[in-house]
PDB file of C-alpha atoms in Angstrom:
ATOM      1  CA  MET A1366      -0.091  -0.040   0.003  1.00  0.00           C
ATOM      2  CA  SER A1367       1.386   3.486  -1.034  1.00  0.00           C
ATOM      3  CA  SER A1368       1.754   6.003   1.790  1.00  0.00           C
ATOM      4  CA  GLU A1369      -1.004   8.042   0.194  1.00  0.00           C
ATOM      5  CA  GLY A1370      -3.082   4.949  -0.112  1.00  0.00           C
ATOM      6  CA  GLN A1371      -3.301   4.672   3.631  1.00  0.00           C
ATOM      7  CA  ASP A1372      -5.850   7.439   3.831  1.00  0.00           C
ATOM      8  CA  THR A1373      -8.213   5.453   1.499  1.00  0.00           C
ATOM      9  CA  ALA A1374     -10.365   2.345   1.938  1.00  0.00           C
ATOM     10  CA  VAL A1375     -13.046   0.573  -0.097  1.00  0.00           C
ATOM     11  CA  LEU A1376     -16.310   0.375   1.667  1.00  0.00           C
ATOM     12  CA  LEU A1377     -19.160  -2.247   0.942  1.00  0.00           C
ATOM     13  CA  SER A1378     -22.425  -2.103   3.064  1.00  0.00           C
ATOM     14  CA  THR A1379     -24.329  -5.332   2.367  1.00  0.00           C
ATOM     15  CA  TYR A1380     -27.186  -7.039   3.984  1.00  0.00           C
ATOM     16  CA  ASP A1381     -26.527 -10.758   4.907  1.00  0.00           C
ATOM     17  CA  PRO A1382     -29.470 -12.167   2.796  1.00  0.00           C
ATOM     18  CA  TYR A1383     -27.805 -10.909  -0.273  1.00  0.00           C
ATOM     19  CA  TYR A1384     -24.896 -13.268   0.397  1.00  0.00           C
ATOM     20  CA  ASP A1385     -25.172 -15.106  -2.962  1.00  0.00           C
ATOM     21  CA  VAL A1386     -24.701 -11.819  -4.695  1.00  0.00           C
ATOM     22  CA  LEU A1387     -21.857 -10.900  -2.440  1.00  0.00           C
ATOM     23  CA  LYS A1388     -20.120 -14.138  -3.069  1.00  0.00           C
ATOM     24  CA  VAL A1389     -20.016 -13.188  -6.848  1.00  0.00           C
ATOM     25  CA  PHE A1390     -18.825  -9.743  -5.947  1.00  0.00           C
ATOM     26  CA  ILE A1391     -15.945 -11.222  -3.869  1.00  0.00           C
ATOM     27  CA  GLU A1392     -14.865 -13.683  -6.428  1.00  0.00           C
ATOM     28  CA  LEU A1393     -14.872 -10.749  -9.249  1.00  0.00           C
ATOM     29  CA  PHE A1394     -13.195  -8.437  -6.893  1.00  0.00           C
ATOM     30  CA  GLN A1395     -10.498 -10.722  -6.170  1.00  0.00           C
ATOM     31  CA  ARG A1396      -9.986 -11.603  -9.859  1.00  0.00           C
ATOM     32  CA  ASN A1397     -10.045  -7.986 -11.263  1.00  0.00           C
ATOM     33  CA  TRP A1398      -8.821  -6.016  -8.414  1.00  0.00           C
ATOM     34  CA  SER A1399      -6.318  -8.548  -6.906  1.00  0.00           C
ATOM     35  CA  ASP A1400      -3.705  -5.807  -6.304  1.00  0.00           C
ATOM     36  CA  CYS A1401      -6.106  -3.410  -4.558  1.00  0.00           C
ATOM     37  CA  PRO A1402      -3.814  -1.153  -2.407  1.00  0.00           C
ATOM     38  CA  TYR A1403      -6.611  -0.197  -0.066  1.00  0.00           C
ATOM     39  CA  GLU A1404      -8.229  -1.826   2.885  1.00  0.00           C
ATOM     40  CA  VAL A1405     -11.410  -3.320   1.835  1.00  0.00           C
ATOM     41  CA  ILE A1406     -14.160  -2.985   4.505  1.00  0.00           C
ATOM     42  CA  VAL A1407     -17.258  -4.945   4.451  1.00  0.00           C
ATOM     43  CA  ALA A1408     -20.052  -3.701   6.862  1.00  0.00           C
ATOM     44  CA  ASN A1409     -22.770  -6.566   6.935  1.00  0.00           C
ATOM     45  CA  ASN A1410     -24.978  -8.099   9.647  1.00  0.00           C
ATOM     46  CA  THR A1411     -23.329 -11.181  11.127  1.00  0.00           C
ATOM     47  CA  LEU A1412     -21.775 -13.084   8.353  1.00  0.00           C
ATOM     48  CA  LYS A1413     -18.102 -13.982   8.588  1.00  0.00           C
ATOM     49  CA  LEU A1414     -16.044 -13.685   5.547  1.00  0.00           C
ATOM     50  CA  ASP A1415     -13.078 -15.947   6.133  1.00  0.00           C
ATOM     51  CA  ASN A1416     -10.231 -16.089   3.654  1.00  0.00           C
ATOM     52  CA  THR A1417     -11.122 -12.793   1.688  1.00  0.00           C
ATOM     53  CA  GLY A1418      -8.575 -10.478   3.113  1.00  0.00           C
ATOM     54  CA  PHE A1419     -11.431  -8.038   3.863  1.00  0.00           C
ATOM     55  CA  ARG A1420     -11.930  -6.311   7.094  1.00  0.00           C
ATOM     56  CA  VAL A1421     -15.544  -7.197   8.257  1.00  0.00           C
ATOM     57  CA  ILE A1422     -17.446  -5.040  10.545  1.00  0.00           C
ATOM     58  CA  ASN A1423     -20.466  -6.976  11.738  1.00  0.00           C
ATOM     59  CA  CYS A1424     -23.315  -4.533  12.688  1.00  0.00           C
ATOM     60  CA  GLY A1425     -25.609  -7.171  14.350  1.00  0.00           C
ATOM     61  CA  ASP A1426     -28.460  -9.427  13.460  1.00  0.00           C
ATOM     62  CA  LYS A1427     -31.290  -6.795  13.433  1.00  0.00           C
ATOM     63  CA  VAL A1428     -32.071  -5.332  10.144  1.00  0.00           C
ATOM     64  CA  LEU A1429     -30.031  -2.342   9.719  1.00  0.00           C
ATOM     65  CA  SER A1430     -30.349  -0.021   6.751  1.00  0.00           C
ATOM     66  CA  TRP A1431     -27.503   0.551   4.269  1.00  0.00           C
ATOM     67  CA  CYS A1432     -26.941   3.973   5.669  1.00  0.00           C
ATOM     68  CA  GLU A1433     -26.719   2.534   9.296  1.00  0.00           C
ATOM     69  CA  ARG A1434     -24.119  -0.082   8.183  1.00  0.00           C
ATOM     70  CA  VAL A1435     -22.143   2.688   6.558  1.00  0.00           C
ATOM     71  CA  LEU A1436     -22.434   4.863   9.517  1.00  0.00           C
ATOM     72  CA  ARG A1437     -21.087   1.994  11.844  1.00  0.00           C
ATOM     73  CA  ALA A1438     -18.181   1.536   9.375  1.00  0.00           C
ATOM     74  CA  LEU A1439     -17.262   5.225   9.698  1.00  0.00           C
ATOM     75  CA  GLU A1440     -17.485   4.919  13.469  1.00  0.00           C
ATOM     76  CA  GLU A1441     -15.109   1.951  13.325  1.00  0.00           C
ATOM     77  CA  THR A1442     -12.604   3.177  11.008  1.00  0.00           C
ATOM     78  CA  ASP A1443     -10.742   6.449  10.150  1.00  0.00           C
ATOM     79  CA  TYR A1444      -9.946   7.210   6.589  1.00  0.00           C
ATOM     80  CA  LYS A1445     -10.169  10.284   4.863  1.00  0.00           C
ATOM     81  CA  TYR A1446     -11.482   8.868   1.562  1.00  0.00           C
ATOM     82  CA  TYR A1447     -13.881   5.853   0.987  1.00  0.00           C
ATOM     83  CA  ILE A1448     -14.523   4.312  -2.309  1.00  0.00           C
ATOM     84  CA  VAL A1449     -18.172   3.061  -2.036  1.00  0.00           C
ATOM     85  CA  LEU A1450     -19.285   0.039  -3.853  1.00  0.00           C
ATOM     86  CA  LEU A1451     -22.522  -2.087  -3.935  1.00  0.00           C
ATOM     87  CA  GLU A1452     -22.424  -5.811  -3.980  1.00  0.00           C
ATOM     88  CA  ASP A1453     -24.220  -5.995  -7.202  1.00  0.00           C
ATOM     89  CA  MET A1454     -21.981  -3.756  -9.031  1.00  0.00           C
ATOM     90  CA  PHE A1455     -19.612  -6.337 -10.413  1.00  0.00           C
ATOM     91  CA  ILE A1456     -16.014  -5.429 -11.298  1.00  0.00           C
ATOM     92  CA  SER A1457     -15.759  -7.125 -14.679  1.00  0.00           C
ATOM     93  CA  GLU A1458     -12.492  -5.782 -15.970  1.00  0.00           C
ATOM     94  CA  LYS A1459      -9.005  -5.302 -14.331  1.00  0.00           C
ATOM     95  CA  VAL A1460      -8.947  -2.125 -12.299  1.00  0.00           C
ATOM     96  CA  ASP A1461      -6.004   0.230 -13.032  1.00  0.00           C
ATOM     97  CA  ASN A1462      -4.837   1.412  -9.652  1.00  0.00           C
ATOM     98  CA  ALA A1463      -3.021   4.441 -11.282  1.00  0.00           C
ATOM     99  CA  VAL A1464      -6.537   5.805 -12.540  1.00  0.00           C
ATOM    100  CA  ILE A1465      -7.912   5.233  -9.108  1.00  0.00           C
ATOM    101  CA  GLU A1466      -4.947   6.936  -7.441  1.00  0.00           C
ATOM    102  CA  SER A1467      -5.238   9.868  -9.851  1.00  0.00           C
ATOM    103  CA  ILE A1468      -9.042  10.447  -8.873  1.00  0.00           C
ATOM    104  CA  ILE A1469      -7.999  10.564  -5.277  1.00  0.00           C
ATOM    105  CA  SER A1470      -4.919  12.531  -5.694  1.00  0.00           C
ATOM    106  CA  TYR A1471      -7.065  15.066  -7.715  1.00  0.00           C
ATOM    107  CA  MET A1472      -9.450  14.984  -4.715  1.00  0.00           C
ATOM    108  CA  ARG A1473      -6.765  15.822  -2.430  1.00  0.00           C
ATOM    109  CA  ASP A1474      -5.282  18.430  -4.307  1.00  0.00           C
ATOM    110  CA  ASN A1475      -8.405  20.327  -4.927  1.00  0.00           C
ATOM    111  CA  ASN A1476     -10.357  19.641  -1.764  1.00  0.00           C
ATOM    112  CA  ILE A1477     -12.906  17.627  -3.504  1.00  0.00           C
ATOM    113  CA  ASP A1478     -15.524  15.960  -1.346  1.00  0.00           C
ATOM    114  CA  PHE A1479     -17.199  13.631  -3.948  1.00  0.00           C
ATOM    115  CA  TYR A1480     -16.223  12.048  -7.373  1.00  0.00           C
ATOM    116  CA  LYS A1481     -18.941  10.147  -9.083  1.00  0.00           C
ATOM    117  CA  VAL A1482     -17.227   7.243 -11.136  1.00  0.00           C
ATOM    118  CA  ILE A1483     -20.070   6.498 -13.349  1.00  0.00           C
ATOM    119  CA  PRO A1484     -21.166   9.784 -14.920  1.00  0.00           C
ATOM    120  CA  TYR A1485     -24.886   8.936 -15.172  1.00  0.00           C
ATOM    121  CA  PRO A1486     -27.089  10.913 -15.457  1.00  0.00           C
ATOM    122  CA  LYS A1487     -24.758  12.863 -17.808  1.00  0.00           C
ATOM    123  CA  PRO A1488     -23.266  15.746 -15.912  1.00  0.00           C
ATOM    124  CA  THR A1489     -24.917  19.159 -16.719  1.00  0.00           C
ATOM    125  CA  GLY A1490     -22.538  21.322 -14.486  1.00  0.00           C
ATOM    126  CA  PRO A1491     -19.604  23.221 -15.605  1.00  0.00           C
ATOM    127  CA  LEU A1492     -16.369  21.567 -16.641  1.00  0.00           C
ATOM    128  CA  VAL A1493     -13.855  22.228 -14.022  1.00  0.00           C
ATOM    129  CA  ALA A1494     -11.013  19.630 -15.228  1.00  0.00           C
ATOM    130  CA  GLU A1495     -10.756  17.079 -18.060  1.00  0.00           C
ATOM    131  CA  HIS A1496     -13.882  14.759 -17.563  1.00  0.00           C
ATOM    132  CA  ILE A1497     -14.692  16.418 -14.206  1.00  0.00           C
ATOM    133  CA  HIS A1498     -17.919  18.536 -13.753  1.00  0.00           C
ATOM    134  CA  LYS A1499     -19.116  20.394 -10.876  1.00  0.00           C
ATOM    135  CA  ILE A1500     -22.443  18.748  -9.939  1.00  0.00           C
ATOM    136  CA  ASN A1501     -25.711  20.723 -10.371  1.00  0.00           C
ATOM    137  CA  LYS A1502     -27.546  20.094  -7.140  1.00  0.00           C
ATOM    138  CA  GLN A1503     -30.887  20.172  -9.158  1.00  0.00           C
ATOM    139  CA  THR A1504     -29.844  17.065 -11.095  1.00  0.00           C
ATOM    140  CA  LYS A1505     -31.793  14.016  -9.984  1.00  0.00           C
ATOM    141  CA  TYR A1506     -29.184  11.440  -9.049  1.00  0.00           C
ATOM    142  CA  GLY A1507     -26.163  14.062  -9.258  1.00  0.00           C
ATOM    143  CA  ILE A1508     -25.173  12.302  -5.997  1.00  0.00           C
ATOM    144  CA  SER A1509     -24.872   8.445  -6.261  1.00  0.00           C
ATOM    145  CA  MET A1510     -24.218   6.341  -3.345  1.00  0.00           C
ATOM    146  CA  ASN A1511     -22.549   3.618  -5.403  1.00  0.00           C
ATOM    147  CA  LEU A1512     -19.294   3.581  -7.269  1.00  0.00           C
ATOM    148  CA  ALA A1513     -18.104   6.850  -5.939  1.00  0.00           C
ATOM    149  CA  VAL A1514     -15.333   8.410  -3.822  1.00  0.00           C
ATOM    150  CA  PHE A1515     -16.320  10.320  -0.803  1.00  0.00           C
ATOM    151  CA  THR A1516     -14.512  12.171   2.039  1.00  0.00           C
ATOM    152  CA  ARG A1517     -15.166  10.721   5.389  1.00  0.00           C
ATOM    153  CA  GLU A1518     -16.892  14.067   6.306  1.00  0.00           C
ATOM    154  CA  TYR A1519     -19.101  14.186   3.293  1.00  0.00           C
ATOM    155  CA  LEU A1520     -20.252  10.622   3.531  1.00  0.00           C
ATOM    156  CA  LYS A1521     -21.092  11.077   7.101  1.00  0.00           C
ATOM    157  CA  GLU A1522     -23.061  14.019   6.424  1.00  0.00           C
ATOM    158  CA  LEU A1523     -24.991  12.385   3.750  1.00  0.00           C
ATOM    159  CA  VAL A1524     -25.822   9.263   5.762  1.00  0.00           C
ATOM    160  CA  GLY A1525     -26.759  11.375   8.734  1.00  0.00           C
ATOM    161  CA  ASP A1526     -28.367   9.326  11.576  1.00  0.00           C
ATOM    162  CA  GLY A1527     -28.858   6.399   9.252  1.00  0.00           C
ATOM    163  CA  SER A1528     -32.565   6.872   9.170  1.00  0.00           C
ATOM    164  CA  LEU A1529     -32.761   7.427   5.442  1.00  0.00           C
ATOM    165  CA  SER A1530     -31.942   4.792   2.681  1.00  0.00           C
ATOM    166  CA  GLY A1531     -29.221   5.402   0.101  1.00  0.00           C
ATOM    167  CA  TRP A1532     -32.073   5.863  -2.611  1.00  0.00           C
ATOM    168  CA  ASP A1533     -33.607   8.660  -0.325  1.00  0.00           C
ATOM    169  CA  ILE A1534     -30.351  10.367  -0.340  1.00  0.00           C
ATOM    170  CA  GLU A1535     -30.010  10.115  -4.057  1.00  0.00           C
ATOM    171  CA  ASN A1536     -33.521  11.293  -4.653  1.00  0.00           C
ATOM    172  CA  GLU A1537     -33.149  14.155  -2.259  1.00  0.00           C
ATOM    173  CA  LEU A1538     -29.961  15.776  -3.592  1.00  0.00           C
TER     174      LEU A1538
END
């Protein structure tokens, strides 16, 4: 892990009954991002994920929302940046660490709180750098809770007390 990479983690909030999907996610993650330089954190209910190399944060067997699990992971970890993934967003191609690090470096250098990896819907805000747009807050789904990089503070602000769902956050921003 690079010294800069030590301020970044991959975060996956998942619900135990989705384990069949999570197994596929893990297999593809390990195949296509086997050299991931970041700690991978899985916030789930109670399942153990032996032999994955992932840090598992068991949040308890009561049904917790996606946001509650993210909040618990933020309480138990201390990274400046979180790459947020969903278990049903499969990594189907080899990940280029240099691209990921360039995104995070850009965020560090320019005090950016959020970077949406998948530009959908198409950005409507002004272009501030190559392929980087300022988000128009009136754009539905301008903020996406998956496949994005967040600063700890901004992610914590978005999930609030955990009472909203990720979809609620996306719809309201």
